[in-house]
């Protein structure tokens, strides 16, 4: 009965607060204690018993009462952080205050006039036991420091190291580095699991995440000087627990094994408190590891204190630490792919988007980590899950953000030679994916999945085509032997992209043909020997190259092509690719369920802004190439910032003969035309002489053939490396907070509040 009574009392207190027109004194403890002292309410109860309309009513009609409620709740947390909450009752007070603040903060942030409230000092609040200059701390700082202290509070959130019944662990003198939550980076002992500690940490981290979420209530802006004051303070030297907390969060995430002891269905028998903690931890990590916009590692200054979380992340350097982090992330990213014979018998995690953002930030802030990832074939343990997610989400418009982050990670990796080399490892895993069955390497897997995304994804993925093909171009010089399936897929893309109606229907479409030709040239010039499948596919589809060389550019042909587009508005002919049987056990990619919520995203910069060109010199080093007007650069008048929609810049742009000729003369067809000139007569002769219709004989001939001395001089290899800028930084911030908003549904922390960083849309 007790819990029903306490809920009733709590609800009465809320009603009193909303109906009192007179300010209640801060000293009236009997009134304020009703909210936290005698209640045992869960966070779900607090959300149910404190309706949004009532919080807004107090905010508008009796602001001083809302201010006092916040101040008193923070005061309780500060007192708890000082005393170390020795009694159960004190621990309960802390949790109740956390829940109330988590409920109220979003309503403070949504009102511009209130946003400064936590950063002001509370006048006349006369803090007990604090000397005057300490008393001048803004409420936000007191709250953040109290949360940090409470996250290392013995017997509440960490194991006590007390030697005997009489010894006391003073909260002021505690060395939190000895209380790191999990073994891993920089810490060797794994403390025993304690689900009560996990639950308490989760509640505190949820409040911390809510504090950081002020960012959701500001409109998107590419001004990089605007910092999140909550994150800035929490990750500064003012927080004495910054290092152990960063380490605790990272280790808890990377050490987590959702499958546990391998007992089937054990996730249905036991509630996994560690999973909730891991979810909150990874969300805290991605929102704190926020460097200032597009400025990589700006110097700290008085106005911009250094972000210690970013600093610590960038300084990890031990091989065993990298190995621990990479293996942990790979284990978690692969978890949703694991197939078992018993349906639903293993636990499947849902936080793969946060893990991808964390992996991105690790590679972005710590170049040594990026090189470690690429040093061995372990990178493939990250690649395969990413390709799985891309393939699975391709038809679902609510997951367009997931498609982008996956492609950006692959773009970042593809800028390094080692990634291309690693892709030659045979692909033997059988992750059930809705793609044609093939035998080949990880490069084949990547090409087959990219082909599937381009030909069967939804319309809003079109802005990603440039990125997908850039990745293929970046790895192409290193691909030793493509399978026949992958070779045919690449030629099908060329065929689809080089139809006149597609080339003439948008100002940038011809770039896709340039990318594909560049990839073919790289393979022919640098990897001819092992690639007889691709050479054979090029010979079979030679008419595509001849049609490109003879592309019509007169006004009537342009008009005719555009008429054809009106008849068939589909991006790509979906039929001409011979669809083969999909892998066993795979499920087709499906659109979002009606009613699914999604967060809007800002537009992505075009590929010319996303990357910078580097040339690979003889000794393998990269030299950056100055920007010139190559056929792959978009003129400003053409690039009217394509929004993430299919209504691109066609509305005011029309193709002209001069425009067609301006890029047609730059199509890099010389190498392929020379190859066809030499090999086609030879292949035809074999077919006539031996009456051959058998592919394997022709492939055997091509395998032993050589074009040494017959091809044009090899061109230098061009790599387009990802480059951070203000536009991508803004995109990541919007995407990341959108994910955090949508993933926190129990309780629904931000639901129905007036967020401004993105829009929440129903599918």
XYZ file of C-alpha atoms in Angstrom:
763
model
C 0.000 0.000 0.000
C 2.886 2.296 0.863
C 3.754 3.099 -2.724
C 0.164 4.074 -3.608
C 0.073 6.429 -0.614
C 3.370 7.998 -1.532
C 2.218 8.504 -5.141
C -0.924 10.160 -3.832
C 1.058 12.445 -1.535
C 3.442 13.303 -4.353
C 0.527 14.153 -6.660
C -1.015 16.334 -3.922
C 2.257 18.244 -3.601
C 2.339 18.806 -7.387
C -1.244 20.113 -7.329
C -0.423 22.433 -4.423
C 2.570 23.765 -6.356
C 0.502 24.428 -9.486
C -2.402 26.062 -7.644
C -0.459 28.284 -5.216
C -0.460 31.808 -6.563
C 1.732 33.124 -3.750
C 5.450 32.306 -3.696
C 6.366 29.549 -1.234
C 9.402 30.433 0.887
C 12.576 28.449 0.255
C 12.771 27.892 4.025
C 9.387 26.093 4.120
C 10.974 22.635 4.284
C 7.718 20.926 5.233
C 6.290 21.932 1.841
C 9.343 21.177 -0.329
C 10.184 17.875 1.371
C 6.923 16.413 0.068
C 8.573 16.195 -3.348
C 11.488 14.005 -2.320
C 11.610 13.032 1.337
C 8.718 10.635 1.923
C 8.171 9.189 -1.517
C 9.221 6.078 -3.374
C 8.283 7.000 -6.919
C 9.951 5.607 -10.035
C 11.055 7.897 -12.850
C 8.019 6.682 -14.854
C 5.760 7.720 -11.940
C 7.286 11.195 -11.875
C 6.635 11.631 -15.604
C 3.024 10.487 -15.168
C 2.328 12.547 -12.017
C 3.900 15.798 -13.296
C 2.079 16.592 -16.578
C 3.673 18.919 -19.135
C 0.780 21.379 -18.995
C 1.261 21.846 -15.243
C 5.008 22.460 -15.526
C 4.342 25.115 -18.165
C 1.580 26.647 -16.031
C 3.909 27.024 -13.012
C 6.618 28.418 -15.324
C 4.247 31.099 -16.652
C 2.092 31.870 -13.607
C 4.258 31.331 -10.521
C 7.837 31.406 -11.786
C 9.321 31.951 -8.335
C 7.898 28.582 -7.182
C 9.446 26.769 -10.149
C 12.760 28.514 -9.457
C 12.638 27.495 -5.792
C 11.759 23.877 -6.661
C 14.807 23.660 -8.945
C 17.041 25.367 -6.409
C 15.899 23.123 -3.533
C 16.341 19.948 -5.621
C 19.882 20.995 -6.576
C 20.593 21.856 -2.926
C 19.594 18.305 -1.904
C 21.971 16.845 -4.515
C 24.798 19.106 -3.294
C 24.165 18.010 0.331
C 24.093 14.356 -0.716
C 27.374 14.774 -2.602
C 28.937 16.253 0.545
C 27.624 13.686 3.027
C 28.025 10.644 0.752
C 24.380 9.590 1.469
C 25.153 7.143 4.301
C 21.488 6.192 4.903
C 18.968 4.541 2.577
C 16.630 7.495 3.089
C 19.256 9.964 1.846
C 19.890 7.780 -1.227
C 16.155 7.818 -1.995
C 16.061 11.623 -1.699
C 18.903 11.891 -4.251
C 17.087 9.628 -6.747
C 13.798 11.510 -6.309
C 15.536 14.858 -6.925
C 17.215 13.431 -10.046
C 13.849 12.333 -11.420
C 12.151 15.654 -10.740
C 14.968 17.649 -12.367
C 15.001 15.291 -15.378
C 11.278 15.975 -15.768
C 11.501 19.752 -15.416
C 14.711 20.776 -17.216
C 13.397 20.416 -20.810
C 10.625 22.908 -19.974
C 13.214 25.352 -18.669
C 15.241 24.997 -21.886
C 12.290 25.447 -24.240
C 11.614 28.957 -22.895
C 14.250 31.451 -23.970
C 13.718 33.660 -20.909
C 14.408 30.740 -18.562
C 17.506 29.396 -20.279
C 19.814 31.637 -18.297
C 18.207 30.691 -14.964
C 20.597 27.857 -14.103
C 23.582 30.046 -14.989
C 22.598 32.761 -12.546
C 23.414 32.682 -8.867
C 20.363 32.412 -6.677
C 20.132 35.625 -4.637
C 19.579 35.333 -0.912
C 19.664 31.583 -1.057
C 22.285 31.630 1.699
C 23.800 28.221 1.133
C 24.306 26.386 4.367
C 27.916 25.659 5.182
C 29.356 27.355 2.092
C 31.553 30.396 2.437
C 30.431 33.425 0.475
C 32.638 33.220 -2.592
C 31.716 29.535 -3.032
C 28.091 30.493 -2.623
C 28.324 32.515 -5.811
C 28.493 29.444 -8.062
C 25.779 29.367 -10.708
C 23.156 26.704 -10.039
C 24.189 24.759 -13.190
C 27.771 24.401 -11.923
C 26.660 23.237 -8.471
C 24.346 20.699 -10.113
C 27.002 19.340 -12.493
C 29.655 19.039 -9.771
C 27.178 17.287 -7.455
C 26.282 14.766 -10.197
C 29.989 14.105 -10.827
C 30.628 13.536 -7.098
C 27.585 11.284 -6.754
C 28.760 9.107 -9.662
C 31.677 8.058 -7.403
C 29.799 7.725 -4.140
C 30.727 4.534 -2.182
C 27.813 2.156 -1.559
C 25.614 4.267 -3.835
C 27.245 4.160 -7.276
C 30.586 2.428 -6.589
C 31.841 -0.346 -4.320
C 33.033 0.820 -0.964
C 36.715 0.266 -0.184
C 36.136 0.602 3.562
C 38.519 -1.465 5.653
C 36.347 -1.821 8.782
C 32.997 -0.798 10.244
C 34.410 2.396 11.770
C 36.409 3.770 8.848
C 34.651 6.447 6.829
C 35.275 7.355 3.203
C 35.131 11.123 3.042
C 33.577 12.339 -0.227
C 36.008 15.272 -0.316
C 39.187 13.216 -0.123
C 38.096 10.264 -2.243
C 40.395 9.447 -5.181
C 37.845 8.530 -7.817
C 40.536 7.035 -10.084
C 40.513 4.047 -7.715
C 36.761 3.642 -8.247
C 36.588 3.428 -12.060
C 33.494 1.388 -12.934
C 35.009 -1.212 -15.243
C 38.373 -2.625 -16.328
C 39.727 -1.572 -19.711
C 41.530 1.594 -20.780
C 43.883 2.655 -17.997
C 42.307 0.424 -15.323
C 42.921 -3.258 -14.656
C 40.437 -4.414 -11.993
C 36.863 -5.259 -12.895
C 34.699 -4.467 -9.835
C 31.969 -7.025 -9.048
C 28.667 -6.317 -10.809
C 26.088 -4.640 -8.606
C 22.777 -3.963 -10.277
C 21.713 -1.363 -7.667
C 24.857 0.666 -8.468
C 24.113 0.311 -12.192
C 20.552 1.568 -11.668
C 21.723 4.547 -9.603
C 24.407 5.465 -12.164
C 21.793 5.245 -14.928
C 19.504 7.696 -13.108
C 22.338 10.189 -12.586
C 23.536 9.875 -16.197
C 19.971 10.398 -17.428
C 19.855 13.674 -15.510
C 23.282 14.623 -16.889
C 22.128 13.914 -20.457
C 19.061 16.077 -19.804
C 21.335 18.928 -18.633
C 23.360 18.637 -21.852
C 20.196 18.613 -23.985
C 19.858 22.397 -23.943
C 21.479 22.053 -27.412
C 18.170 20.642 -28.734
C 16.358 23.903 -28.038
C 18.608 26.125 -30.182
C 18.020 26.273 -33.956
C 20.731 24.728 -36.173
C 23.519 27.207 -36.802
C 26.842 26.811 -38.526
C 28.376 29.322 -36.104
C 31.057 27.273 -34.397
C 31.675 29.721 -31.616
C 28.475 28.692 -29.824
C 29.422 26.099 -27.220
C 27.088 24.089 -25.025
C 27.796 25.687 -21.606
C 26.781 22.518 -19.723
C 29.193 20.298 -21.652
C 31.932 22.946 -21.576
C 31.839 23.211 -17.790
C 31.400 19.487 -17.094
C 34.368 18.532 -19.304
C 36.671 21.243 -17.924
C 39.288 21.094 -15.168
C 36.593 22.322 -12.740
C 35.330 18.722 -12.679
C 37.873 16.743 -10.640
C 36.286 13.465 -11.756
C 36.593 14.151 -15.504
C 39.289 11.517 -16.152
C 37.858 8.626 -14.096
C 34.366 9.343 -15.412
C 35.482 9.427 -19.049
C 37.350 6.150 -18.485
C 34.374 4.592 -16.677
C 31.977 5.479 -19.499
C 34.293 4.219 -22.251
C 35.138 0.985 -20.409
C 31.527 0.205 -19.471
C 30.546 0.513 -23.143
C 33.472 -1.409 -24.630
C 33.447 -4.225 -22.043
C 29.711 -4.890 -22.382
C 28.748 -8.299 -23.715
C 25.003 -8.449 -24.331
C 24.986 -12.196 -24.853
C 26.339 -12.747 -21.348
C 27.051 -16.329 -20.488
C 25.503 -17.685 -23.647
C 22.401 -19.167 -21.989
C 19.629 -18.936 -24.601
C 16.753 -16.660 -23.619
C 18.533 -15.426 -20.481
C 17.666 -11.830 -21.492
C 14.003 -12.743 -21.105
C 14.554 -14.141 -17.613
C 16.711 -11.386 -16.131
C 16.443 -7.661 -16.603
C 19.811 -6.460 -17.880
C 20.528 -3.330 -15.844
C 23.943 -3.078 -17.428
C 22.361 -2.523 -20.857
C 20.475 0.575 -19.658
C 23.699 1.903 -18.160
C 25.637 1.210 -21.391
C 22.995 3.049 -23.450
C 23.159 6.136 -21.220
C 26.973 5.958 -21.126
C 27.385 5.853 -24.908
C 24.923 8.740 -25.285
C 26.828 10.830 -22.731
C 30.076 10.072 -24.598
C 28.824 11.124 -28.020
C 27.334 14.411 -26.812
C 30.352 15.393 -24.694
C 32.928 14.537 -27.385
C 31.895 17.637 -29.252
C 34.729 19.759 -30.524
C 33.991 23.192 -31.792
C 32.314 22.839 -35.121
C 34.577 22.381 -38.092
C 37.722 23.649 -36.392
C 39.797 20.554 -35.640
C 41.317 20.819 -32.152
C 41.133 24.596 -31.611
C 43.511 25.936 -28.983
C 41.990 26.352 -25.536
C 41.530 29.947 -24.410
C 39.906 31.585 -21.392
C 36.637 31.830 -23.321
C 37.051 28.248 -24.597
C 38.349 25.944 -21.887
C 39.733 22.675 -23.184
C 37.265 19.777 -23.413
C 39.016 17.131 -21.286
C 36.937 14.256 -22.703
C 38.184 15.126 -26.207
C 41.704 15.562 -24.824
C 41.713 12.155 -23.074
C 40.237 10.424 -26.100
C 42.866 11.910 -28.403
C 45.686 10.813 -26.060
C 44.853 7.094 -25.823
C 47.844 5.392 -27.443
C 48.542 1.918 -25.984
C 47.978 -0.930 -28.439
C 46.115 -2.988 -25.815
C 43.749 -0.055 -25.164
C 43.028 0.326 -28.885
C 42.485 -3.421 -29.123
C 40.048 -3.397 -26.183
C 38.033 -0.504 -27.678
C 37.967 -1.883 -31.221
C 37.029 -5.425 -30.173
C 34.312 -4.072 -27.859
C 32.754 -1.871 -30.539
C 32.989 -4.660 -33.150
C 31.310 -7.119 -30.730
C 28.426 -4.721 -30.092
C 28.000 -3.663 -33.737
C 27.929 -7.307 -34.828
C 25.417 -8.293 -32.138
C 22.224 -7.540 -34.123
C 23.601 -9.660 -37.005
C 24.090 -12.846 -35.015
C 21.904 -15.670 -36.245
C 20.854 -18.444 -33.921
C 18.770 -21.518 -34.528
C 16.388 -20.587 -31.709
C 14.356 -17.511 -32.694
C 14.781 -14.497 -30.349
C 17.085 -16.525 -28.130
C 19.886 -13.971 -27.975
C 19.630 -10.405 -26.851
C 19.779 -7.817 -29.637
C 20.993 -4.333 -28.741
C 19.325 -1.249 -30.213
C 22.037 1.391 -29.804
C 24.080 0.736 -32.960
C 23.613 4.328 -34.201
C 25.253 5.735 -31.066
C 28.085 3.194 -31.441
C 28.689 4.318 -35.031
C 28.888 7.968 -33.902
C 31.325 6.939 -31.143
C 33.468 5.008 -33.635
C 33.424 8.047 -35.939
C 34.556 10.341 -33.117
C 37.330 7.943 -32.096
C 38.710 7.933 -35.658
C 38.249 11.684 -36.026
C 39.910 12.720 -32.741
C 42.564 10.018 -32.528
C 44.448 9.380 -35.769
C 46.550 6.682 -34.047
C 43.329 4.770 -33.416
C 42.352 5.119 -37.084
C 45.733 3.683 -38.171
C 45.408 0.878 -35.611
C 41.977 -0.028 -37.011
C 43.412 -0.232 -40.539
C 46.578 -2.057 -39.518
C 44.959 -5.505 -39.482
C 41.901 -7.124 -40.967
C 40.018 -6.228 -37.742
C 38.665 -3.256 -39.709
C 36.493 -5.789 -41.562
C 34.698 -6.552 -38.267
C 33.466 -2.946 -38.397
C 32.888 -2.930 -42.172
C 30.553 -5.954 -42.310
C 28.047 -4.662 -39.707
C 28.049 -1.212 -41.372
C 27.255 -2.796 -44.759
C 24.539 -4.862 -43.060
C 22.908 -1.737 -41.551
C 23.174 0.189 -44.847
C 21.563 -2.644 -46.770
C 18.861 -3.161 -44.155
C 17.904 0.539 -43.891
C 17.954 1.367 -47.605
C 14.159 1.342 -48.049
C 13.310 3.048 -44.750
C 13.089 6.847 -44.883
C 13.115 7.124 -41.091
C 16.669 5.719 -41.099
C 18.237 8.074 -43.632
C 20.532 9.397 -40.874
C 21.868 5.884 -40.221
C 22.593 5.548 -43.961
C 24.614 8.773 -43.855
C 26.726 7.956 -40.800
C 27.547 4.504 -42.224
C 28.614 5.998 -45.557
C 30.674 8.758 -43.869
C 32.615 6.194 -41.842
C 33.402 4.221 -45.006
C 34.389 7.459 -46.791
C 36.771 8.306 -43.934
C 38.315 4.804 -43.999
C 38.574 4.729 -47.805
C 40.927 7.715 -47.738
C 43.626 5.380 -46.345
C 45.436 2.915 -48.635
C 45.285 0.133 -46.045
C 41.500 -0.002 -46.229
C 41.587 -0.849 -49.938
C 44.247 -3.496 -49.307
C 42.249 -5.106 -46.455
C 39.182 -5.449 -48.695
C 40.963 -8.198 -50.668
C 40.420 -10.647 -47.804
C 37.961 -13.391 -48.850
C 34.454 -12.935 -47.450
C 33.435 -16.181 -45.796
C 30.971 -15.046 -43.119
C 27.390 -15.824 -43.832
C 25.566 -12.862 -42.394
C 22.075 -13.171 -43.878
C 21.703 -10.129 -46.136
C 19.159 -9.389 -48.795
C 21.788 -9.357 -51.596
C 22.717 -11.777 -54.400
C 24.778 -14.779 -53.362
C 28.411 -14.451 -54.488
C 31.808 -15.958 -53.816
C 34.515 -13.379 -53.395
C 36.188 -10.805 -51.173
C 35.019 -8.041 -48.853
C 35.440 -5.662 -51.833
C 32.796 -7.679 -53.707
C 30.495 -7.443 -50.678
C 30.934 -3.657 -50.570
C 30.197 -3.246 -54.299
C 27.168 -5.570 -54.235
C 25.662 -3.719 -51.240
C 26.348 -0.270 -52.776
C 24.688 -1.426 -56.016
C 21.658 -2.596 -54.045
C 21.408 0.758 -52.216
C 21.615 2.745 -55.467
C 19.161 0.601 -57.435
C 16.611 -0.285 -54.744
C 16.981 2.391 -52.053
C 14.477 5.225 -51.621
C 14.696 8.572 -53.420
C 16.180 10.526 -50.519
C 19.418 8.556 -50.765
C 20.369 10.187 -54.081
C 22.644 12.786 -52.439
C 24.705 9.837 -51.148
C 25.468 8.394 -54.604
C 28.523 10.683 -54.973
C 29.867 9.421 -51.639
C 29.246 5.756 -52.452
C 31.074 6.012 -55.777
C 33.895 8.085 -54.244
C 34.491 5.210 -51.806
C 34.668 2.749 -54.734
C 37.121 5.045 -56.596
C 39.281 5.439 -53.476
C 39.683 1.681 -53.001
C 39.788 0.716 -56.712
C 43.586 0.913 -57.240
C 44.062 -1.805 -54.594
C 41.396 -4.364 -55.609
C 43.223 -7.481 -56.771
C 40.349 -9.507 -58.191
C 36.662 -8.647 -58.446
C 34.098 -11.448 -58.732
C 31.901 -11.696 -61.814
C 28.869 -10.654 -59.730
C 30.566 -7.419 -58.538
C 31.978 -6.653 -62.020
C 28.497 -6.946 -63.550
C 27.035 -4.714 -60.837
C 29.571 -1.952 -61.579
C 28.780 -2.126 -65.304
C 25.071 -2.060 -64.581
C 25.603 1.183 -62.644
C 27.536 2.686 -65.545
C 24.795 1.618 -67.947
C 22.118 3.185 -65.747
C 24.018 6.434 -65.093
C 25.019 6.949 -68.739
C 21.504 6.923 -70.220
C 20.955 10.305 -71.843
C 17.852 11.113 -69.820
C 19.717 10.555 -66.542
C 22.805 12.518 -67.666
C 20.715 15.474 -68.848
C 18.232 15.587 -65.976
C 20.421 17.229 -63.303
C 23.531 19.377 -63.268
C 25.616 16.912 -61.264
C 24.549 13.545 -62.672
C 27.488 13.244 -65.081
C 29.875 13.167 -62.097
C 28.666 9.639 -61.337
C 29.897 8.495 -64.769
C 33.260 10.199 -64.175
C 33.632 8.352 -60.852
C 32.870 4.954 -62.402
C 35.236 5.502 -65.348
C 37.958 6.570 -62.908
C 37.442 3.347 -60.898
C 37.655 1.211 -64.078
C 40.822 3.053 -65.173
C 42.449 2.494 -61.766
C 41.754 -1.237 -61.889
C 42.904 -1.633 -65.512
C 46.097 0.379 -65.002
C 47.088 -0.910 -61.561
C 45.382 -4.319 -61.086
C 44.868 -5.694 -64.609
C 46.369 -9.098 -63.869
C 43.794 -10.425 -61.408
C 40.750 -8.720 -62.856
C 39.763 -10.801 -65.886
C 36.126 -10.809 -64.696
C 35.920 -7.019 -64.897
C 37.758 -6.894 -68.243
C 35.353 -9.506 -69.628
C 32.336 -7.534 -68.324
C 33.703 -4.346 -69.970
C 34.130 -6.201 -73.288
C 30.593 -7.576 -73.090
C 29.155 -4.124 -72.380
C 31.464 -2.290 -74.821
C 28.523 -0.553 -76.478
C 27.991 1.503 -73.273
C 31.468 3.030 -73.697
C 30.941 3.651 -77.423
C 27.625 5.377 -76.707
C 29.333 7.605 -74.126
C 32.058 8.538 -76.600
C 29.369 9.451 -79.139
C 27.025 11.156 -76.704
C 24.735 13.513 -78.665
C 24.773 17.143 -77.577
C 22.461 18.851 -80.081
C 19.337 20.580 -78.699
C 16.877 18.095 -80.220
C 18.646 15.064 -78.671
C 18.667 16.810 -75.297
C 14.929 17.490 -75.592
C 14.210 13.906 -76.647
C 16.135 12.564 -73.649
C 14.219 14.795 -71.254
C 10.895 13.675 -72.754
C 11.913 10.115 -72.008
C 12.588 11.114 -68.396
C 9.012 12.343 -67.975
C 7.768 8.912 -69.009
C 10.007 6.972 -66.627
C 10.744 9.118 -63.562
C 12.581 6.294 -61.796
C 16.245 7.060 -61.033
C 17.657 3.846 -62.358
C 16.377 1.070 -64.517
C 15.756 -1.589 -61.934
C 15.050 -4.373 -64.392
C 18.160 -4.597 -66.512
C 20.228 -5.948 -63.619
C 19.645 -9.679 -63.582
C 18.356 -10.120 -60.056
C 19.625 -13.300 -58.515
C 18.588 -15.333 -55.522
C 19.181 -13.562 -52.204
C 21.080 -15.131 -49.331
C 19.327 -17.741 -47.266
C 17.693 -16.515 -44.052
C 17.720 -12.871 -45.151
C 14.779 -10.489 -44.920
C 14.001 -7.900 -47.593
C 14.601 -4.252 -46.663
C 11.248 -2.684 -45.774
C 9.957 0.898 -45.487
C 9.246 2.371 -42.045
C 6.034 1.352 -40.290
C 3.387 4.100 -40.592
C 3.518 6.319 -37.507
C 7.280 5.856 -36.978
C 8.847 9.052 -35.617
C 11.899 10.509 -37.310
C 14.047 13.570 -36.692
C 14.801 15.920 -39.579
C 18.411 16.468 -40.701
C 20.216 19.470 -42.144
C 21.570 19.210 -45.695
C 24.976 17.662 -46.212
C 27.742 19.554 -48.029
C 28.412 18.233 -51.566
C 31.243 15.753 -52.186
C 33.600 18.538 -53.343
C 33.222 20.161 -49.895
C 33.343 16.845 -48.033
C 36.659 15.725 -49.474
C 39.997 17.057 -50.600
C 42.056 15.412 -53.307
C 45.420 13.821 -52.625
C 47.728 12.250 -55.173
C 49.568 9.032 -54.346
C 53.213 9.449 -55.340
C 55.653 6.694 -56.358
C 56.718 5.911 -52.779
C 53.108 5.635 -51.601
C 52.968 8.966 -49.776
C 50.060 11.328 -50.378
C 50.439 14.828 -51.732
C 47.490 17.172 -51.525
C 46.242 18.479 -54.891
C 45.344 22.180 -55.196
C 41.689 22.766 -56.058
C 41.137 23.445 -59.756
C 38.099 23.464 -61.942
C 38.064 19.811 -62.877
C 34.983 18.278 -64.478
C 34.123 16.969 -61.036
C 33.869 20.347 -59.395
C 30.470 21.886 -59.341
C 30.186 25.525 -60.281
C 28.573 27.600 -57.541
C 25.648 28.499 -59.790
C 24.957 24.821 -60.360
C 25.354 23.562 -56.858
C 22.396 25.341 -55.255
C 22.953 23.406 -51.997
C 21.073 20.224 -52.737
C 18.678 19.575 -49.890
C 18.205 15.989 -48.805
C 15.350 15.571 -51.226
C 14.846 14.532 -54.789
C 13.678 17.989 -55.803
C 17.252 19.030 -56.534
C 18.348 22.049 -58.505
C 16.437 20.981 -61.642
C 13.736 23.593 -61.076
C 15.784 26.456 -62.561
C 18.499 24.610 -64.428
C 18.340 23.348 -67.998
C 20.975 21.420 -69.999
C 22.507 23.172 -73.014
C 24.715 21.820 -75.828
C 27.642 23.930 -74.502
C 27.229 22.410 -71.045
C 27.229 18.840 -72.442
C 30.348 19.533 -74.537
C 32.120 21.164 -71.570
C 32.347 17.826 -69.765
C 31.943 15.307 -72.583
C 35.420 16.189 -73.909
C 36.873 15.395 -70.446
C 35.386 11.876 -70.106
C 38.402 9.656 -69.293
C 37.703 7.013 -71.938
C 41.200 6.638 -73.506
C 42.366 3.655 -71.404
C 39.175 1.650 -71.883
C 38.948 2.431 -75.621
C 42.532 1.227 -76.062
C 41.747 -1.959 -74.097
C 38.708 -2.644 -76.290
C 40.691 -1.904 -79.449
C 43.316 -4.507 -78.502
C 41.206 -7.231 -76.852
C 37.873 -7.286 -78.702
C 39.341 -8.557 -82.029
C 41.353 -11.200 -80.157
C 38.317 -12.425 -78.199
C 36.162 -12.462 -81.339
C 38.831 -14.439 -83.201
C 38.961 -17.079 -80.446
C 35.174 -17.398 -80.494
C 35.117 -17.877 -84.312
C 38.163 -20.171 -84.494
C 37.114 -22.444 -81.656
C 33.366 -21.994 -82.007
C 33.406 -20.901 -78.371
C 30.379 -19.808 -76.458
C 31.924 -20.816 -73.150
C 32.830 -17.945 -70.775
C 35.472 -19.917 -68.906
C 37.711 -20.285 -71.997
C 37.521 -16.572 -72.737
C 38.275 -15.768 -69.072
C 41.263 -18.109 -69.208
C 42.553 -16.255 -72.282
C 42.040 -12.851 -70.599
C 43.706 -14.094 -67.438
C 46.922 -14.842 -69.289
C 46.712 -11.834 -71.591
C 48.717 -8.685 -71.010
C 48.388 -5.071 -72.059
C 51.914 -4.072 -71.039
C 53.130 -1.308 -73.329
C 49.758 -1.049 -75.089
C 47.874 1.182 -72.648
C 48.357 4.943 -72.178
C 50.871 5.929 -69.479
C 49.259 5.200 -66.079
C 47.680 8.260 -64.532
C 48.572 9.157 -60.911
C 46.163 7.693 -58.341
C 43.816 10.343 -56.922
C 42.316 9.768 -53.487
C 39.518 11.963 -52.177
C 40.011 12.154 -48.422
C 37.214 13.170 -46.065
C 37.731 16.616 -44.631
C 35.826 18.038 -41.655
C 34.078 21.376 -42.041
C 31.379 23.455 -40.374
C 28.659 21.844 -42.511
C 29.516 18.285 -41.476
C 29.912 19.306 -37.828
C 26.391 20.752 -37.908
C 25.055 17.629 -39.602
C 26.574 15.397 -36.910
C 25.216 17.522 -34.076
C 21.692 17.428 -35.503
C 21.810 13.706 -36.260
C 23.258 12.763 -32.877
C 20.706 14.727 -30.840
C 17.906 13.404 -33.051
C 19.017 9.856 -32.209
C 19.206 10.678 -28.478
C 15.707 12.222 -28.568
C 14.120 9.245 -30.318
C 15.909 6.578 -28.285
C 14.854 7.921 -24.864
C 11.220 6.843 -24.800
C 10.966 5.325 -21.337
C 10.664 7.885 -19.839
C 10.046 10.144 -22.880
C 12.336 12.925 -21.649
C 11.890 15.457 -24.483
C 8.677 14.252 -26.064
C 6.227 17.041 -26.902
C 8.606 19.809 -25.863
C 9.455 22.584 -28.281
C 12.808 21.366 -29.677
C 14.351 23.639 -32.322
C 17.489 21.796 -33.519
C 15.400 19.440 -35.668
C 11.756 18.668 -36.387
C 10.098 15.471 -35.258
C 8.044 14.063 -38.106
C 5.670 11.119 -38.281
C 6.108 8.752 -41.208
